[in-house]
Amino acid sequence: MLASRRVVFTLKHFRLKVVYRNVTTSWSPVEAAFNARQHRKLDILGRNVGLFRVPELTSPAGFEKAQEKALEETQQLVQRACTISPGPQTVQTFDQLSDSLCRVADLADFVKVAHPDPAFREAAEKTCIEIGTAVEKLNTNVDLCKSLKDLLDNKDVMDSLDPETRRVAELFMFDFEISGIHLDKDKRKRAVDLNVKLLDLNNEFLVGSHLPNRIDKKALPDHIRHCFALDGNYIQIGGLHADAPDDLVREAAYKIFLYPNPEQLSCLDELLSCRRELAQLVGYRSFAHRALQGTMAKTPETVMEFLELLSEKLTDRAAKDFGMMRDMKMKLNPENAELMPWDHPYYSGVLRAERYNIEPSLYSPFFSLGACMEGLNMLFSQLLGVSFQAEQPERGEVWCEDVRKLAVVHESEGLLGYIYCDFFHRLDKPHQDCHFTIRGGRLKEDGEYQLPVVVLMLSLPHPTKNCPTLLTPGMMENLFHEMGHAMHSMLGRTRYQHVTGTRCPTDFAEVPSILMEYFASDYRVVNQFARHYKTGQPLPKSMVSRLCESKKVCAAADTQLQVFYAVLDQIYHGQPHQSKSTTEILQETQALFYGLPYVPNTAWQLRFSHLIGYGAKYYSYLMSRAVASMVWKQSFMKDPFDRVMGERYRSEMLAHGGGKEPMLMVKGMLQQTPSTAEFVDALVSDLDPDFESFLMDSE
C-alpha cells in the first residue's frame, strides 16, 4: 500500500511531452489519460475481475448469480430486521438491505443501456425487473414495516439517535407508506400490482418516445428528402432537426416526428392513470402531492406559485426575444415570416452567432478533453483539496476499452471513490450526458467506508493520431455539469448508502451540477486550462466574455419554454381533468405559458421522456438553477478558488447527500431561507447583460 502510494505521488508531478505537427505540448498525467489514444496491452492470461470488479460479472450469466446472491442476503437481513430490538441497529440493517439490492440494481440499470454487448444488456434488463419487483414486495412487507414502526414509536430511542439516523429511518418509513403499507391486504396487493405495471409502462413510454416516425418519401419535396434517413420508399425522422438552416426541413421534421402515435398516446394515458390511482390509493390527492413530499418545494401548490411568478417576470422579456427571432426570420425568409415552434432553437442560435461570433470551431482547439479534465482537477484541488489520479482498469473491469478510470483522492482523507469515464461515441450508445451511481458510499459494519463508484457517460468524438478530442463550449459545459454530480457522489460521505451523494430530493440533486456551469463560464477558471492544443496559447478573455453573454441572448424565451414544460408536467400529475386529452391540455398550457402557437396534429408530450424520471419534478431544473445562482453569487463570484467557501460548500451542501432536509442545507450555505420570490429574482437576474462584457466587446 505504501509503495503504491509512493508511485502515485511520483506520477502526480510527471508531465508527458507530445508533439503535434512539430509543436511540443506538455501534458499532465490526467491530460495524457484523456488526450492520448489508448493502447492497452492485451491481457489474455490475466484474471477477469468482472465488470466494476464484481466477481460474478465476468459474463452475462453472472447477473443471475449476482441477483440470487442479493436476494438471499435480503432474506437474511429481513429476518434480522424483524427480530432485533429497536435501536440504531434497526436503521443499519435496513440500510444494509437497501445496499444489497442497490449494488445489483444500480449496476444493472447502467449496463442495460450502455454495454455494447446485447447479451449483457438483456441480462441486466431482466435483473432490473426482478430486483424492482422484489423491492415493491419488500415495501409492502407488514412485519418488516412493524420493526421500523416500533423504532419510530419509541420516543426515548428516537431521541437518542443522531439527526441523520432519524431522517433515514423516516425516509424508509416514507417508502413503506407511499407503497400502501397501511392498507388492507387487497389494497396492498393492488399497490404492488400498480407499481409492477408502472415499471412496464415507464419502459414502454421511454422506448416509444425515441422511436422514429416514417412517411412515404413522395410526401416530401424532392429538394429536402436528402436531409433525412431513407428506408426504401419511406423517410425516417427520428428528431426535430432543430439546427437545420432550411425552414421547410425543420417544419417537416417537427410535424412528422411529433405526429400523434395512438399506441404512445394510450401508453401515456394509462401511465398517468396508474400513477394517479396509486397516489390516491395510498392517501395522496394526486401523484404530484406524493412525488413532492420531502423536496425543497414540498407541495404542488408551491411549485405552481414558483412557476407562475417566474412566468409573470419573464413575459415581457420573452416577448422581446420572440420579436427578435421574428425579425431575423423576416430578414432571412420574408415569404414566410410567422414564427413557429420549430423556429425557436434555430433563430435564437442565429442571433447568438450574429451578435457575438461564437462559432464553436473557434473555441474547440482551446478545449481539448485532457485540458478540460486537468482544469477540473486543478479547480477541485484548490477548492476542495481533491485530485484525480488515472488508473489502469484490469481485465474485464470495463465494458469498452476506451473507458478511463479515475481515482478521486483527498489531500488528507485519502481515496474517496472511483469515477469511470465513458466519454466516447460508439454505436448503440445513448446520446445523453448522464451520471450513474454504481455503488453508494456507506459506513460498513467493520468500520471501513464502502467507497462510492459512479460512471459519467458522454458521447464525444474519439481522439485521432493528429488531434486529441476537442470539445465545443457546450460540450465543455456539459462535462463540468456531469462532474458536479460525480463530486456530489464522491463527497457526500454519509453513514448510510440510502442517502449517499445524489440520493437526495430531485430539486436539490441538480444544484451541484448546475453550480459547476457557473465555474465553467468564469474566465478565471477557464484561463487555468484553456490552451490551444497546438500552440499552447491561452483562450482570450474577450472570447470567454462573448461566449457568456451569448448565452443570455433569447435566454428569457428559452426559460419560458422550460416553464411551459414544467407547468405541463404539474398539470398532468395533478388533479384529473375530466374528458380532456393530454393533447388538449398541452394546447391550453402552451397558450398560457409559452408564446408560440400550438401546431395542429402534433403531440409533443409523447416525446417528453422526462415524464418518466422526472414525473411531477421537471421544475427541479429551474429551482436548482435558482439555488445554484444564489450560491455562486454569494460564495464564489468574488473568488472561484476560495478554499474557505469550498469547505463550507462541502460541509453544508455536499457532505449530507440526502441525509438532511434540502432547505436546511440551502439555509446552511446561504445563511438564510430563500423565499419563492427570491428564487425567481435569482433566475431573472441571470438574464441581465454584463456591462463589462459590452465594454470589452466594443474595444
XYZ file of C-alpha atoms in Angstrom:
699
model
C 0.000 0.000 0.000
C 2.743 2.473 0.934
C 4.730 1.552 -2.163
C 1.810 2.095 -4.491
C 1.101 5.444 -2.882
C 4.708 6.446 -3.468
C 4.388 5.568 -7.166
C 1.182 7.615 -7.457
C 2.900 10.603 -5.841
C 5.658 10.396 -8.401
C 3.203 10.265 -11.302
C 1.357 13.276 -9.973
C 4.266 15.533 -10.850
C 5.212 13.845 -14.118
C 4.368 15.630 -17.379
C 4.232 13.924 -20.754
C 5.578 15.741 -23.815
C 3.632 15.129 -27.036
C 4.465 16.508 -30.469
C 1.627 17.581 -32.810
C 2.970 18.750 -36.177
C 6.302 19.853 -34.755
C 4.664 21.690 -31.840
C 5.567 20.308 -28.423
C 2.785 20.194 -25.828
C 3.359 19.243 -22.214
C 0.612 17.145 -20.658
C -0.076 16.270 -17.026
C -0.977 12.622 -16.262
C -4.686 13.497 -16.251
C -4.397 15.325 -19.587
C -2.455 12.419 -21.079
C -5.061 9.907 -19.894
C -7.754 11.689 -21.918
C -5.847 13.243 -24.806
C -3.663 10.309 -25.797
C -5.138 7.381 -27.703
C -5.492 4.290 -25.555
C -3.114 1.428 -26.308
C -3.859 -1.199 -23.691
C -1.871 -4.396 -23.594
C -3.904 -7.478 -24.454
C -4.009 -9.326 -21.140
C -5.095 -12.811 -22.198
C -3.593 -14.570 -19.189
C -4.769 -12.096 -16.551
C -7.742 -12.955 -14.359
C -11.090 -11.483 -15.438
C -12.126 -9.436 -12.402
C -15.664 -8.814 -13.687
C -17.441 -5.577 -14.553
C -16.645 -2.920 -11.935
C -14.605 -5.629 -10.174
C -17.779 -7.560 -9.309
C -16.545 -11.190 -9.482
C -19.854 -12.624 -10.742
C -19.975 -10.332 -13.769
C -17.373 -11.958 -15.990
C -20.210 -12.918 -18.364
C -23.901 -12.047 -18.888
C -24.898 -15.142 -16.920
C -23.272 -13.558 -13.893
C -26.195 -11.173 -13.475
C -28.401 -14.055 -12.434
C -25.778 -15.139 -9.886
C -25.400 -11.607 -8.519
C -29.176 -11.266 -8.345
C -29.604 -14.577 -6.499
C -26.848 -13.645 -4.065
C -28.503 -10.281 -3.366
C -31.943 -11.815 -2.855
C -30.545 -14.488 -0.492
C -28.761 -11.804 1.514
C -32.003 -9.828 1.519
C -33.923 -12.699 3.122
C -31.366 -12.947 5.936
C -31.447 -9.194 6.533
C -35.257 -9.117 6.577
C -35.215 -11.836 9.230
C -32.667 -9.896 11.273
C -34.602 -6.637 10.953
C -37.773 -8.311 12.186
C -36.150 -9.820 15.289
C -33.719 -7.217 16.662
C -34.708 -4.705 19.341
C -35.497 -1.139 18.208
C -32.350 0.979 18.011
C -29.698 2.313 15.631
C -29.032 -1.258 14.511
C -32.549 -1.287 13.033
C -31.655 1.543 10.665
C -28.267 -0.017 9.913
C -29.944 -3.304 8.966
C -32.456 -1.540 6.729
C -29.603 0.282 5.029
C -27.712 -2.976 4.513
C -30.871 -4.366 2.974
C -31.140 -1.374 0.657
C -27.430 -1.584 -0.203
C -27.608 -5.291 -1.002
C -30.301 -4.680 -3.618
C -28.992 -1.347 -4.932
C -25.482 -2.693 -5.569
C -27.008 -5.030 -8.158
C -29.922 -2.919 -9.401
C -27.923 0.293 -9.916
C -25.190 -1.519 -11.793
C -27.779 -3.325 -13.933
C -29.557 -0.014 -14.641
C -26.360 1.264 -16.217
C -25.379 -1.906 -18.074
C -28.822 -2.311 -19.697
C -28.394 0.989 -21.568
C -24.630 1.312 -22.024
C -22.994 -2.084 -22.554
C -22.071 -2.738 -26.201
C -22.879 -6.466 -25.864
C -26.636 -7.169 -26.346
C -26.354 -10.272 -24.135
C -25.126 -8.153 -21.214
C -27.867 -5.586 -21.833
C -30.582 -8.242 -21.918
C -29.319 -9.948 -18.759
C -29.142 -6.592 -16.972
C -32.697 -5.714 -18.056
C -34.023 -8.969 -16.569
C -32.177 -8.283 -13.339
C -33.657 -4.775 -13.115
C -37.156 -6.209 -13.406
C -36.524 -8.945 -10.821
C -34.929 -6.603 -8.281
C -37.607 -3.963 -8.889
C -40.354 -6.484 -8.215
C -38.577 -7.640 -5.038
C -38.290 -4.046 -3.794
C -42.008 -3.388 -4.290
C -42.845 -6.549 -2.331
C -40.498 -5.529 0.481
C -42.171 -2.116 0.612
C -45.449 -3.869 1.451
C -43.971 -6.391 3.932
C -46.029 -5.794 7.093
C -43.603 -7.482 9.511
C -40.658 -5.529 8.123
C -42.587 -2.286 8.425
C -43.615 -3.104 12.003
C -39.972 -3.419 13.068
C -39.321 0.097 11.765
C -42.529 1.477 13.247
C -41.568 0.065 16.664
C -38.408 2.163 16.436
C -40.188 5.334 15.289
C -42.809 4.969 18.049
C -40.147 4.621 20.748
C -39.555 8.260 21.706
C -36.672 7.569 24.081
C -34.734 5.588 21.491
C -35.506 8.072 18.701
C -34.323 10.970 20.856
C -31.019 9.160 21.393
C -30.336 8.814 17.646
C -28.292 11.342 15.684
C -30.237 13.513 13.166
C -29.030 11.594 10.099
C -30.116 8.235 11.531
C -33.518 9.646 12.478
C -34.006 11.070 8.985
C -33.015 7.798 7.298
C -35.478 5.900 9.491
C -38.213 8.354 8.490
C -37.289 8.036 4.809
C -37.556 4.261 4.957
C -40.999 4.617 6.573
C -42.000 7.043 3.816
C -41.123 4.340 1.256
C -43.449 1.968 3.101
C -46.265 4.494 3.303
C -46.237 5.504 -0.359
C -46.406 1.796 -1.218
C -49.612 1.397 0.811
C -48.320 -0.486 3.846
C -51.178 0.944 5.932
C -53.829 -0.502 3.595
C -55.739 -3.731 3.942
C -54.460 -6.863 2.224
C -56.382 -6.425 -1.050
C -55.380 -2.772 -1.429
C -51.754 -3.591 -0.620
C -51.796 -6.161 -3.386
C -53.276 -3.574 -5.722
C -50.483 -1.163 -4.807
C -47.851 -3.796 -5.618
C -49.586 -4.633 -8.900
C -49.718 -0.954 -9.868
C -46.036 -0.464 -9.103
C -45.080 -3.503 -11.162
C -47.331 -2.337 -14.010
C -45.742 1.116 -13.878
C -42.300 -0.418 -14.372
C -43.508 -1.806 -17.706
C -45.371 1.361 -18.709
C -42.368 3.551 -17.883
C -40.145 1.433 -20.087
C -42.722 1.290 -22.895
C -43.193 5.067 -22.905
C -39.450 5.735 -22.729
C -38.754 3.454 -25.706
C -41.673 4.931 -27.656
C -40.542 8.497 -27.009
C -37.363 7.864 -29.017
C -38.788 5.801 -31.902
C -38.656 7.496 -35.321
C -41.771 8.181 -37.403
C -41.969 7.083 -41.030
C -43.560 8.770 -44.016
C -43.732 7.990 -47.727
C -40.848 9.844 -49.315
C -43.190 11.176 -52.025
C -44.952 13.216 -49.340
C -41.879 15.472 -49.042
C -40.483 17.814 -51.727
C -37.545 16.398 -53.658
C -35.095 19.061 -52.533
C -35.328 18.231 -48.793
C -35.513 14.416 -48.870
C -31.739 14.085 -48.650
C -31.845 15.744 -45.211
C -33.499 12.681 -43.696
C -32.753 8.972 -43.403
C -34.138 6.910 -46.287
C -35.656 3.466 -45.678
C -36.734 2.087 -49.027
C -39.740 4.121 -50.162
C -40.017 5.729 -46.756
C -38.258 8.503 -44.924
C -37.495 8.013 -41.228
C -37.473 11.051 -38.978
C -36.041 10.479 -35.529
C -35.642 14.037 -34.258
C -36.585 17.674 -34.710
C -33.588 18.715 -36.880
C -33.655 21.935 -34.862
C -30.336 23.199 -36.282
C -31.259 22.757 -39.954
C -30.957 26.121 -41.764
C -33.823 25.276 -44.148
C -37.147 26.333 -42.576
C -39.015 23.655 -44.523
C -36.738 20.889 -43.183
C -37.415 21.975 -39.609
C -41.143 22.291 -40.247
C -41.359 18.838 -41.834
C -39.316 17.244 -39.044
C -41.445 18.911 -36.366
C -44.789 17.885 -37.884
C -43.741 14.328 -38.719
C -41.679 13.493 -35.619
C -44.400 14.883 -33.336
C -47.325 13.342 -35.224
C -49.501 11.508 -32.673
C -48.896 7.793 -32.300
C -52.086 6.083 -30.987
C -50.188 3.409 -29.046
C -47.945 6.018 -27.374
C -50.990 8.171 -26.540
C -52.660 5.176 -24.944
C -49.485 4.327 -23.027
C -49.233 7.859 -21.625
C -52.909 7.886 -20.634
C -52.521 4.565 -18.833
C -49.279 5.650 -17.193
C -50.797 8.854 -15.796
C -53.920 6.966 -14.721
C -51.884 4.326 -12.858
C -49.773 6.989 -11.141
C -52.921 8.842 -10.095
C -54.636 5.686 -8.812
C -51.555 4.611 -6.857
C -51.142 8.033 -5.244
C -54.799 8.222 -4.241
C -54.773 4.620 -3.041
C -52.035 5.425 -0.511
C -53.672 8.643 0.666
C -52.467 11.500 -1.568
C -54.657 13.897 -3.518
C -52.558 13.450 -6.655
C -49.345 11.902 -7.897
C -47.718 15.338 -7.687
C -48.519 15.562 -3.961
C -46.916 12.166 -3.436
C -43.856 12.881 -5.613
C -43.071 16.242 -3.992
C -43.081 15.130 -0.380
C -39.595 15.684 1.056
C -38.444 18.016 -1.727
C -37.423 21.670 -1.362
C -40.769 22.726 -2.820
C -42.742 20.215 -0.695
C -46.113 20.757 -2.456
C -47.502 21.223 -5.997
C -49.005 24.497 -4.823
C -45.526 25.879 -4.051
C -44.234 24.658 -7.413
C -47.058 26.370 -9.292
C -46.542 29.565 -7.299
C -42.860 29.493 -8.317
C -43.613 28.773 -11.994
C -46.436 31.318 -12.309
C -44.376 34.077 -10.679
C -41.404 33.230 -12.896
C -43.614 33.263 -15.999
C -45.010 36.638 -14.977
C -41.491 38.083 -14.609
C -40.423 36.586 -17.952
C -43.389 37.626 -20.092
C -42.076 40.962 -21.401
C -38.516 39.709 -21.819
C -39.667 36.566 -23.666
C -41.933 38.623 -25.940
C -38.933 40.796 -26.817
C -36.877 37.668 -27.576
C -39.591 36.247 -29.826
C -39.773 39.635 -31.559
C -36.032 39.497 -32.341
C -36.401 35.960 -33.691
C -39.365 37.038 -35.813
C -37.366 39.935 -37.251
C -34.479 37.617 -38.054
C -36.813 35.174 -39.792
C -38.341 38.050 -41.773
C -34.843 39.073 -42.817
C -33.828 35.570 -43.919
C -37.188 34.277 -45.160
C -39.527 37.210 -45.925
C -42.055 34.992 -47.722
C -42.845 33.032 -44.534
C -42.105 35.227 -41.535
C -44.522 33.797 -38.965
C -42.504 32.481 -36.012
C -43.354 28.867 -35.174
C -42.136 26.433 -32.500
C -39.679 24.783 -34.886
C -38.030 28.189 -35.387
C -37.212 28.948 -31.726
C -33.964 26.949 -31.304
C -32.666 27.792 -34.781
C -33.211 31.550 -34.843
C -32.100 32.046 -31.255
C -28.851 30.334 -32.316
C -28.571 32.586 -35.383
C -28.990 35.671 -33.198
C -26.309 34.493 -30.762
C -23.856 33.763 -33.548
C -24.510 37.047 -35.349
C -24.223 39.189 -32.246
C -21.199 37.548 -30.606
C -19.398 35.497 -33.297
C -19.328 32.325 -31.195
C -18.594 29.804 -33.912
C -17.774 26.618 -31.908
C -14.839 25.756 -34.166
C -13.075 28.907 -32.944
C -13.244 27.647 -29.365
C -12.723 23.899 -29.719
C -8.913 23.989 -30.226
C -8.629 25.517 -26.739
C -10.848 22.848 -25.155
C -9.093 19.531 -25.637
C -10.713 16.892 -23.438
C -7.499 16.393 -21.496
C -7.144 20.123 -20.849
C -10.726 20.322 -19.583
C -10.194 17.347 -17.269
C -6.998 18.913 -15.948
C -8.947 22.141 -15.445
C -11.468 20.280 -13.303
C -8.604 18.605 -11.475
C -6.980 21.953 -10.649
C -10.300 23.539 -9.640
C -11.229 20.732 -7.260
C -7.718 20.673 -5.835
C -7.822 24.366 -4.978
C -11.434 24.490 -3.879
C -11.828 21.154 -2.064
C -8.379 19.563 -1.704
C -9.405 16.770 -4.085
C -7.478 15.478 -7.112
C -7.858 12.896 -9.901
C -5.431 10.054 -10.467
C -5.759 7.942 -13.605
C -5.673 4.176 -13.054
C -5.383 1.297 -15.491
C -8.506 -0.930 -15.369
C -7.941 -4.657 -15.010
C -9.151 -7.279 -17.461
C -12.946 -7.451 -17.570
C -13.391 -4.384 -15.347
C -14.734 -2.070 -18.049
C -17.270 -2.619 -20.839
C -15.298 -0.811 -23.552
C -11.558 -0.342 -23.986
C -11.773 3.458 -24.253
C -13.325 3.845 -20.773
C -10.985 5.713 -18.405
C -10.881 5.094 -14.663
C -10.160 7.861 -12.176
C -9.384 7.506 -8.501
C -10.614 10.534 -6.551
C -8.166 11.331 -3.752
C -8.389 13.888 -0.941
C -5.155 15.504 0.216
C -5.618 14.344 3.836
C -8.502 11.828 3.809
C -7.073 9.608 1.060
C -9.087 7.685 -1.513
C -12.711 8.879 -1.763
C -14.022 6.722 -4.613
C -13.869 5.972 -8.327
C -15.227 7.629 -11.463
C -15.405 5.588 -14.670
C -15.379 7.964 -17.641
C -17.300 6.556 -20.600
C -16.816 9.623 -22.764
C -16.555 8.491 -26.383
C -19.146 7.803 -29.034
C -19.946 4.232 -30.082
C -22.797 2.525 -31.885
C -25.908 1.786 -29.785
C -24.702 4.091 -27.018
C -27.307 6.599 -25.766
C -26.581 10.155 -26.918
C -27.246 11.536 -23.454
C -24.847 13.017 -20.961
C -25.534 11.097 -17.761
C -24.263 10.349 -14.270
C -24.879 6.828 -12.940
C -24.402 5.691 -9.365
C -22.994 2.165 -9.490
C -22.311 1.775 -5.778
C -23.231 4.153 -2.994
C -20.911 5.042 -0.150
C -21.700 3.910 3.398
C -20.034 3.103 6.697
C -19.746 -0.683 6.864
C -20.181 -2.826 9.938
C -16.421 -3.371 10.272
C -15.802 0.392 10.438
C -14.447 0.698 6.893
C -16.096 3.024 4.413
C -17.639 1.496 1.283
C -16.226 3.687 -1.467
C -18.686 5.151 -3.973
C -18.400 4.191 -7.638
C -20.008 6.214 -10.431
C -19.990 6.425 -14.220
C -20.021 9.626 -16.249
C -21.307 8.998 -19.755
C -20.829 11.466 -22.620
C -20.755 10.964 -26.386
C -17.620 12.722 -27.634
C -15.566 12.156 -30.801
C -12.511 9.918 -30.444
C -9.010 11.375 -30.479
C -7.065 10.786 -33.688
C -3.395 10.316 -34.443
C -3.014 14.030 -35.129
C -5.558 15.568 -32.781
C -6.958 14.992 -29.291
C -10.702 15.107 -28.702
C -11.770 18.754 -28.976
C -14.870 19.984 -27.170
C -17.304 22.674 -28.218
C -18.187 25.197 -25.485
C -21.456 23.314 -24.954
C -19.638 20.008 -24.534
C -17.222 21.595 -22.074
C -20.094 22.972 -20.001
C -21.846 19.575 -20.042
C -18.638 17.933 -18.822
C -18.469 20.358 -15.896
C -22.171 19.763 -15.182
C -21.849 15.978 -15.026
C -18.679 16.250 -12.958
C -20.712 18.252 -10.442
C -22.905 15.174 -9.967
C -19.833 12.961 -9.660
C -18.245 15.111 -6.954
C -21.537 15.151 -5.059
C -21.317 11.348 -5.066
C -17.672 11.377 -4.002
C -18.022 13.967 -1.213
C -21.447 13.024 0.117
C -19.827 10.638 2.591
C -22.915 9.697 4.556
C -23.155 6.873 7.064
C -25.998 5.331 5.047
C -25.994 4.493 1.349
C -29.750 5.133 1.206
C -28.944 8.866 1.271
C -25.460 8.882 -0.246
C -24.394 11.551 -2.751
C -27.074 12.291 -5.329
C -29.675 10.165 -3.479
C -31.457 13.277 -2.365
C -34.580 15.167 -3.474
C -34.547 15.893 -7.201
C -34.892 19.656 -6.848
C -31.695 19.674 -4.770
C -29.760 16.999 -6.711
C -29.227 19.329 -9.694
C -27.737 22.159 -7.596
C -24.098 20.877 -7.536
C -24.133 20.135 -11.273
C -25.657 23.478 -12.290
C -23.273 25.316 -9.947
C -20.410 23.808 -11.960
C -21.787 25.557 -15.068
C -21.090 28.892 -13.369
C -17.471 27.835 -12.805
C -17.255 26.759 -16.451
C -18.330 30.265 -17.513
C -15.854 32.178 -15.347
C -12.716 33.386 -17.124
C -10.552 32.954 -14.012
C -11.388 29.244 -14.050
C -11.256 28.781 -17.823
C -7.930 30.614 -18.022
C -6.318 27.904 -15.892
C -6.747 25.232 -18.537
C -7.976 26.565 -21.902
C -4.881 26.356 -24.101
C -4.648 25.820 -27.840
C -3.710 22.169 -28.278
C -1.061 23.041 -30.892
C 0.403 26.360 -29.779
C -0.321 26.413 -26.051
C -1.807 29.907 -26.488
C -4.450 30.787 -23.848
C -8.050 31.472 -24.796
C -8.503 35.273 -24.941
C -10.653 36.758 -22.194
C -12.816 38.578 -24.750
C -13.813 35.236 -26.301
C -14.915 33.883 -22.915
C -16.882 37.078 -22.220
C -18.611 36.898 -25.595
C -19.449 33.256 -25.010
C -21.003 34.019 -21.606
C -23.021 36.949 -22.919
C -24.202 34.955 -25.926
C -25.987 32.575 -23.549
C -28.191 35.472 -22.453
C -29.428 36.137 -25.983
C -33.020 34.840 -26.114
C -32.468 33.266 -22.690
C -35.811 34.601 -21.443
C -37.625 32.766 -24.254
C -35.593 29.619 -23.522
C -36.510 29.832 -19.835
C -40.159 30.480 -20.718
C -40.127 27.236 -22.709
C -38.809 25.387 -19.648
C -41.597 26.936 -17.561
C -44.127 25.624 -20.095
C -42.687 22.103 -19.829
C -42.664 22.250 -16.029
C -46.258 23.507 -15.806
C -47.416 20.827 -18.240
C -45.727 18.196 -16.067
C -47.514 19.553 -12.972
C -50.912 19.564 -14.677
C -50.510 16.022 -16.000
C -49.705 14.788 -12.492
C -52.193 16.972 -10.625
C -55.939 16.600 -10.236
C -57.567 14.733 -13.172
C -59.004 16.863 -15.984
C -62.303 15.275 -16.874
C -62.772 14.490 -20.566
C -59.633 16.392 -21.636
C -56.931 14.569 -23.566
C -53.236 15.082 -22.888
C -53.025 16.906 -26.230
C -55.848 19.301 -25.318
C -54.127 20.013 -22.004
C -50.875 20.673 -23.849
C -52.609 23.060 -26.260
C -54.184 25.063 -23.408
C -50.965 25.158 -21.363
C -48.887 26.225 -24.367
C -51.248 29.155 -24.994
C -50.811 30.352 -21.398
C -47.139 29.638 -20.706
C -45.133 29.710 -23.921
C -45.662 32.422 -26.507
C -45.622 30.453 -29.758
C -48.719 28.705 -31.185
C -49.636 25.045 -30.894
C -49.247 23.167 -34.187
C -52.327 21.066 -35.069
C -51.890 17.294 -35.352
C -48.790 17.253 -33.172
C -48.355 15.727 -29.724
C -45.076 16.935 -28.253
C -45.917 15.297 -24.918
C -45.320 11.867 -26.475
C -41.628 12.810 -26.837
C -41.415 14.232 -23.292
C -39.198 11.433 -21.943
C -38.576 13.374 -18.713
C -42.102 12.387 -17.647
C -40.534 9.086 -16.603
C -37.568 10.017 -14.436
C -38.867 13.478 -13.533
C -42.619 12.913 -13.205
C -44.080 15.960 -11.344
C -40.489 17.162 -10.806
C -39.444 18.758 -14.083
C -39.486 22.124 -12.304
C -36.388 20.883 -10.437
C -34.033 22.199 -13.119
C -35.353 25.730 -12.645
C -35.426 25.645 -8.849
C -31.973 24.067 -8.662
C -30.641 26.747 -11.012
C -32.081 29.420 -8.729
C -30.263 27.929 -5.722
C -27.025 27.470 -7.699
C -27.212 31.083 -8.858
C -27.585 32.309 -5.273
C -24.712 30.105 -4.051
C -22.447 31.295 -6.885
C -23.146 34.996 -6.369
C -22.829 34.867 -2.592
C -19.939 32.429 -2.206
C -17.830 32.078 -5.351
C -18.333 35.010 -7.724
C -15.770 37.096 -5.860
C -13.197 34.273 -5.826
C -13.992 30.940 -7.545
C -10.999 29.297 -5.801
C -11.896 30.391 -2.248
C -10.938 27.346 -0.159
C -12.884 28.539 2.877
C -16.057 28.767 0.809
C -15.221 25.450 -0.848
C -15.017 23.726 2.515
C -18.250 25.391 3.613
C -19.916 24.228 0.412
C -18.756 20.689 1.088
C -19.796 20.643 4.754
C -23.144 22.395 4.288
C -24.353 21.024 0.935
C -22.342 18.103 -0.435
C -21.481 16.087 2.655
C -25.053 15.241 3.671
C -26.297 13.663 0.438
C -29.989 13.212 1.188
C -29.386 12.784 4.924
C -30.595 16.293 5.735
C -33.633 18.262 4.621
C -32.665 20.101 1.404
C -33.872 23.516 2.505
C -31.808 23.204 5.688
C -28.726 22.590 3.529
C -29.532 25.652 1.426
C -30.066 27.698 4.589
C -26.728 26.483 5.993
C -24.895 27.585 2.849
C -26.669 30.904 2.263
C -27.261 31.712 5.940
C -30.910 32.363 5.069
C -34.016 30.533 3.832
C -34.826 31.959 0.392
C -38.423 32.815 -0.464
C -40.136 31.849 -3.718
C -39.766 35.448 -4.894
C -36.012 35.354 -4.182
C -35.672 32.152 -6.199
C -37.424 33.835 -9.113
C -35.324 37.006 -8.807
C -32.136 34.933 -8.875
C -33.169 33.338 -12.180
C -34.293 36.584 -13.760
C -31.158 38.492 -12.702
C -29.041 35.903 -14.547
C -30.633 37.156 -17.770
C -29.279 40.691 -17.338
C -26.316 41.586 -19.591
C -22.903 42.067 -18.047
C -21.716 45.663 -18.544
C -18.033 44.673 -18.541
C -18.596 42.305 -21.471
C -20.186 45.058 -23.529
C -17.173 47.278 -22.903
C -14.756 44.511 -23.908
C -16.780 43.670 -26.999
C -16.713 47.280 -28.167
C -12.955 47.611 -27.871
